Tab-separated table of C-alpha atoms in Angstrom:
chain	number	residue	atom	x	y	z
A	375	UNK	CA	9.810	50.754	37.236
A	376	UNK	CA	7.657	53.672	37.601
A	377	UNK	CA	8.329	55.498	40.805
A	378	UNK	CA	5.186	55.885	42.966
A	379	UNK	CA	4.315	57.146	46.526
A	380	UNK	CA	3.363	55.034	49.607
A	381	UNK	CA	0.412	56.501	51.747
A	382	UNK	CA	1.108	55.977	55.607
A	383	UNK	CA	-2.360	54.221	57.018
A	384	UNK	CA	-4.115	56.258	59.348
A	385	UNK	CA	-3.797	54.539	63.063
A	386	UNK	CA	-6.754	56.459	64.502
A	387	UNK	CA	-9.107	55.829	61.904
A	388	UNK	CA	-8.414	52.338	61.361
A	389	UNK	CA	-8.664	51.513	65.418
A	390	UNK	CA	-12.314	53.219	64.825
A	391	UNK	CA	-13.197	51.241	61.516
A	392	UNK	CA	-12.386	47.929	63.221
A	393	UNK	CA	-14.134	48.788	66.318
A	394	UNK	CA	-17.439	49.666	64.538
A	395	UNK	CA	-17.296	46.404	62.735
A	396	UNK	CA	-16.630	43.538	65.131
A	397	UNK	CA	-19.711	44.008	66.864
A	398	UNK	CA	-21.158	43.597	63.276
A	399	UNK	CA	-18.796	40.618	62.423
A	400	UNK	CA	-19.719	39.050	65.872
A	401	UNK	CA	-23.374	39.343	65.761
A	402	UNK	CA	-23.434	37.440	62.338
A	403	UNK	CA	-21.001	34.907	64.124
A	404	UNK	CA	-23.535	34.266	66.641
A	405	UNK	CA	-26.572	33.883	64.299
A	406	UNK	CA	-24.731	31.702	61.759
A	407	UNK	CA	-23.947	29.218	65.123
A	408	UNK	CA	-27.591	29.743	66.464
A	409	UNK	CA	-28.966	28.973	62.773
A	410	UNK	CA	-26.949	25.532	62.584
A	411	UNK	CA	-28.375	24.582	65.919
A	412	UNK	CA	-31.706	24.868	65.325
A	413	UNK	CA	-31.356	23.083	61.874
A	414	UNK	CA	-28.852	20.253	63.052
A	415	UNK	CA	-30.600	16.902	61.608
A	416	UNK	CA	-32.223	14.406	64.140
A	417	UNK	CA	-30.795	10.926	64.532
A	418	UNK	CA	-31.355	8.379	61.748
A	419	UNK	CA	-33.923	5.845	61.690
A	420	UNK	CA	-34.163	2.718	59.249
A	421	UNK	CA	-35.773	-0.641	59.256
A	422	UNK	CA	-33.074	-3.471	59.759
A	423	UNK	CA	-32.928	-5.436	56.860
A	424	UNK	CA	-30.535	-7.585	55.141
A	425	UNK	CA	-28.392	-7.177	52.460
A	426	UNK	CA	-26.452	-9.088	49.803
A	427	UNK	CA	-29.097	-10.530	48.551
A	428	UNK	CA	-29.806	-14.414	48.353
A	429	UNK	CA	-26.107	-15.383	47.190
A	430	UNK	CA	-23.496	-15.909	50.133
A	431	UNK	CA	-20.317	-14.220	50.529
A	432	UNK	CA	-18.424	-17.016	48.603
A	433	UNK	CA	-21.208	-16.764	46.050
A	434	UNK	CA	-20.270	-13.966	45.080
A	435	UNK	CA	-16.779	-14.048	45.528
A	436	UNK	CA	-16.803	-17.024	43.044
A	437	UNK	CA	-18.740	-14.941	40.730
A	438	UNK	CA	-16.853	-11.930	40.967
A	439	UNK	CA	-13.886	-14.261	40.014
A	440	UNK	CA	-15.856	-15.349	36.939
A	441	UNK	CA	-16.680	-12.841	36.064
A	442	UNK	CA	-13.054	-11.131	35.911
A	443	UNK	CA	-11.404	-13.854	34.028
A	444	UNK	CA	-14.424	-13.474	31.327
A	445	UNK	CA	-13.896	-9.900	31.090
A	446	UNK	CA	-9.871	-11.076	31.027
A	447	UNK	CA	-10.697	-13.814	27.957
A	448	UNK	CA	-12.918	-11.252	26.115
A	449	UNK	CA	-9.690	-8.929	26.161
A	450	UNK	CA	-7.279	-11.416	25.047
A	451	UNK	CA	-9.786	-12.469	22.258
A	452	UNK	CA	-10.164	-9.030	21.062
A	453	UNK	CA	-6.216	-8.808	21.124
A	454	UNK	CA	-6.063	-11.793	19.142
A	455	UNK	CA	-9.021	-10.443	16.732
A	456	UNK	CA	-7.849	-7.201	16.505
A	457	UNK	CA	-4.109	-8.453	15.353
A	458	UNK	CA	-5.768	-11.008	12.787
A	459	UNK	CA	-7.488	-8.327	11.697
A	460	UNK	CA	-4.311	-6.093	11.297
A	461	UNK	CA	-2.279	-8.719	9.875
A	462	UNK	CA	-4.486	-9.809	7.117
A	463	UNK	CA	-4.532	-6.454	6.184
A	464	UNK	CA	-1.143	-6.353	5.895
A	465	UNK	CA	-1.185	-9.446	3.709
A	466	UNK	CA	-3.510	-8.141	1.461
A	467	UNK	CA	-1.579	-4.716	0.708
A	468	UNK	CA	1.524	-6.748	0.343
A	469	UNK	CA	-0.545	-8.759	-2.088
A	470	UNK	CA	-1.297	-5.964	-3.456
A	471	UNK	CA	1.786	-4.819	-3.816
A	472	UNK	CA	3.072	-7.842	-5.538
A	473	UNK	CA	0.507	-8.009	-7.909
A	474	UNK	CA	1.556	-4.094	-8.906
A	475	UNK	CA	5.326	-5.560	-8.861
A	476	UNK	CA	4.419	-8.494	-10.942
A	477	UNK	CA	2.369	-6.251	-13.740
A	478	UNK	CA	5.380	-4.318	-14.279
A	479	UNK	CA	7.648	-7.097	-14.488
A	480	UNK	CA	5.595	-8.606	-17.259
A	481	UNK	CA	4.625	-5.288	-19.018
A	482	UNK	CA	8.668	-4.799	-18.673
A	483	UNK	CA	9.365	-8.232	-20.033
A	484	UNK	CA	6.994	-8.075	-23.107
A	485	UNK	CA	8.412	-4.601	-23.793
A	486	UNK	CA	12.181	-6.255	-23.578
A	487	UNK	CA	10.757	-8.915	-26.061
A	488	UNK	CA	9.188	-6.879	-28.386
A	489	UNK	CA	12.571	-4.506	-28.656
A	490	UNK	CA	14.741	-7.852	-29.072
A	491	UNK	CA	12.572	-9.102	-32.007
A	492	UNK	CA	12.231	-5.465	-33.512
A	493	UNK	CA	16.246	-5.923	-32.785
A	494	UNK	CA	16.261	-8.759	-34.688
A	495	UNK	CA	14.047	-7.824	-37.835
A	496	UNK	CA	16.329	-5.037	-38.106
A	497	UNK	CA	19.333	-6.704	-38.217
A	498	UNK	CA	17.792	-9.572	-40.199
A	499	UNK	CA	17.045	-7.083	-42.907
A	500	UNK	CA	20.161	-5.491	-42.644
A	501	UNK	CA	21.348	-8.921	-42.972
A	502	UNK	CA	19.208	-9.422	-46.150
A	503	UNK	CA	20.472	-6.348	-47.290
A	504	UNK	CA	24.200	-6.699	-47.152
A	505	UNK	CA	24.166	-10.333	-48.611
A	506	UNK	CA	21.975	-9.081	-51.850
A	507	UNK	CA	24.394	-6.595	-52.049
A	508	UNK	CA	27.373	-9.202	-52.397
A	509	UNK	CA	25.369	-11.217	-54.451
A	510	UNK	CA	24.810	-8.361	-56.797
A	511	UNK	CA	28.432	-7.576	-56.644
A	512	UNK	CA	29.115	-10.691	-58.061
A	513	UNK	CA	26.361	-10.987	-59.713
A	514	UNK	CA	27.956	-8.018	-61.629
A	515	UNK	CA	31.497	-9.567	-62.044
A	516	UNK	CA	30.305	-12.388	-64.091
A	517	UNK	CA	30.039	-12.344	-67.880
A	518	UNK	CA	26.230	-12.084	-68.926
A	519	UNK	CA	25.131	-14.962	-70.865
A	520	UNK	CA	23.549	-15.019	-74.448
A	521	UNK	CA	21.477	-17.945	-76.088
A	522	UNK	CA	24.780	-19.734	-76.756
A	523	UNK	CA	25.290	-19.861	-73.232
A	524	UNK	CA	22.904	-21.237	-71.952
A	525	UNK	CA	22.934	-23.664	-74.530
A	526	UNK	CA	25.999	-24.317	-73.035
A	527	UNK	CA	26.153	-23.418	-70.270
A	528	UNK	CA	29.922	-22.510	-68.581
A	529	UNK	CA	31.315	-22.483	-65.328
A	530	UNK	CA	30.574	-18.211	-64.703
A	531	UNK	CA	27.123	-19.562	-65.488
A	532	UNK	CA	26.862	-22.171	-62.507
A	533	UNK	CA	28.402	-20.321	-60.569
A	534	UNK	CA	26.063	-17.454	-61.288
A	535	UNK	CA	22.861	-19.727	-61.328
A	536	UNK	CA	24.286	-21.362	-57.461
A	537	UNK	CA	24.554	-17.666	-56.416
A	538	UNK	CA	20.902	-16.872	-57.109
A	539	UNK	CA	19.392	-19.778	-56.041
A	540	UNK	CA	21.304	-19.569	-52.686
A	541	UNK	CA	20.162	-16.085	-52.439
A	542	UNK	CA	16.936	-17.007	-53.078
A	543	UNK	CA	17.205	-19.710	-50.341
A	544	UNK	CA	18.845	-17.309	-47.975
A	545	UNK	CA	15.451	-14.705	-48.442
A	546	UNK	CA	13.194	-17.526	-48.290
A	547	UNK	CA	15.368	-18.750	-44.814
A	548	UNK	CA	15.076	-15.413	-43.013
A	549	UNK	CA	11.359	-14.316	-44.348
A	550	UNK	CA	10.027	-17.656	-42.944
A	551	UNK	CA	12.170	-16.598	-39.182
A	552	UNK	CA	10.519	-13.452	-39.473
A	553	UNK	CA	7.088	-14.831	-39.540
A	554	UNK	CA	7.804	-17.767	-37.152
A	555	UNK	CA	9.420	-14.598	-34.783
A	556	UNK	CA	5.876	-12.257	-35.655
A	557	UNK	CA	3.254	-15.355	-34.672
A	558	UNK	CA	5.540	-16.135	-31.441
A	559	UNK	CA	5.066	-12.403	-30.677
A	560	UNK	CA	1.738	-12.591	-31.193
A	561	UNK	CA	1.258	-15.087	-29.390
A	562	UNK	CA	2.930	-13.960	-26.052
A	563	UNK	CA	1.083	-10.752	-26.699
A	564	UNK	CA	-2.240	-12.920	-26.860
A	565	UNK	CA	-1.142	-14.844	-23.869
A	566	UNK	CA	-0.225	-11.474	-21.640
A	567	UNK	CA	-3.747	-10.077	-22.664
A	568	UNK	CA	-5.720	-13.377	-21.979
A	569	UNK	CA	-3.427	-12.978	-18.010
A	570	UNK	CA	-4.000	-9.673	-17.542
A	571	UNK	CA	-8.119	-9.836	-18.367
A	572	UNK	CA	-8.089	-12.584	-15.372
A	573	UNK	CA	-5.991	-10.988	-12.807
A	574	UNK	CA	-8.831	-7.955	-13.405
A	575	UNK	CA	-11.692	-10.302	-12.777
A	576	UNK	CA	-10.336	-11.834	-9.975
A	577	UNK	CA	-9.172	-8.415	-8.489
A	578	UNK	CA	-12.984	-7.600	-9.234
């Protein structure tokens, strides 16, 4: 705190100052009271009439009563409205939401099939691939045959001529599952395009 000094008032001049002014002070007093006199209002004058209108007092008692429970239905109904409203909203975003849910469960799905029958062609042809490999093998540990062989033809020679056509069975066997797996594929794939192209006109 800043230190400061305190200034004593001055008795005699402040006796003087007040007794100049309240002569002042009183004179407005007086004028201010003589003012309101002369400008009090008169006494009030109107024509009796009556009021209310043509209804009675339980006229109007009944309709203010109707009136309140109409204003009290048109609240409840625009509670009611107003939560329809909300909750049909809600529906439709957790329609919406499904929908989404549902799209990626089938894009998910067809991506699951297409990886089991790319699976599947892989280790079909690594199938192929290891039996034509045994069949060679043994294809290689048999005797090759000349013309007098297969005039008459021996045992190594069946057995060689069983080998190839059961290889030749076995490659015919898996190509034809290969194309029966491709046009089931294509199919699906077909099928998930045709679902997809009405969901989006129906969203639409």
């Amino acid at each position: 705190v800043r230190p400061y000094v305190m200034v004593t008032p001055n008795e005699t001049r402040r006796k003087q100052l007040q007794q100049k002014t309240c002569p002042v002070a009183k004179k407005e007093l007086e004028d201010l009271e003589r003012w309101k006199e002369e400008h009090r209002p008169g006494p009030i004058t109107l024509v009796p009439q009556r009021l209310g209108g043509k209804e009675s007092e339980a006229q109007a008692r009944q309709k203010q009563q109707t009136m309140l429970m109409q204003s009290k239905y048109q609240r409840k109904r625009k509670r009611e409205e107003y939560a329809k409203e909300k909750k049909a909203a809600e529906e439709a975003e957790i329609l919406k939401k499904k929908a989404i849910q549902r799209e990626k469960a089938e894009r998910l799905e067809v991506k699951k099939k297409q990886q089991e029958i790319q699976r599947r062609e892989t280790f079909l042809e690594d199938q192929i691939y290891k039996t034509n490999e045994l069949l060679n093998r043994l294809d290689m540990g048999l005797p090759k045959s000349d013309s007098c062989q297969t005039a008459n033809p021996g045992p190594e020679s069946a057995a060689w001529t069983r080998s190839h056509a059961y290889r030749q069975a076995l490659q015919e066997d898996e190509n034809r599952r290969l194309e029966e797996m491709k046009q089931e594929q294509r199919r699906k794939a077909e099928l998930v395009e045709f679902k997809q192209k009405q969901e989006e006109e129906a969203r639409t």
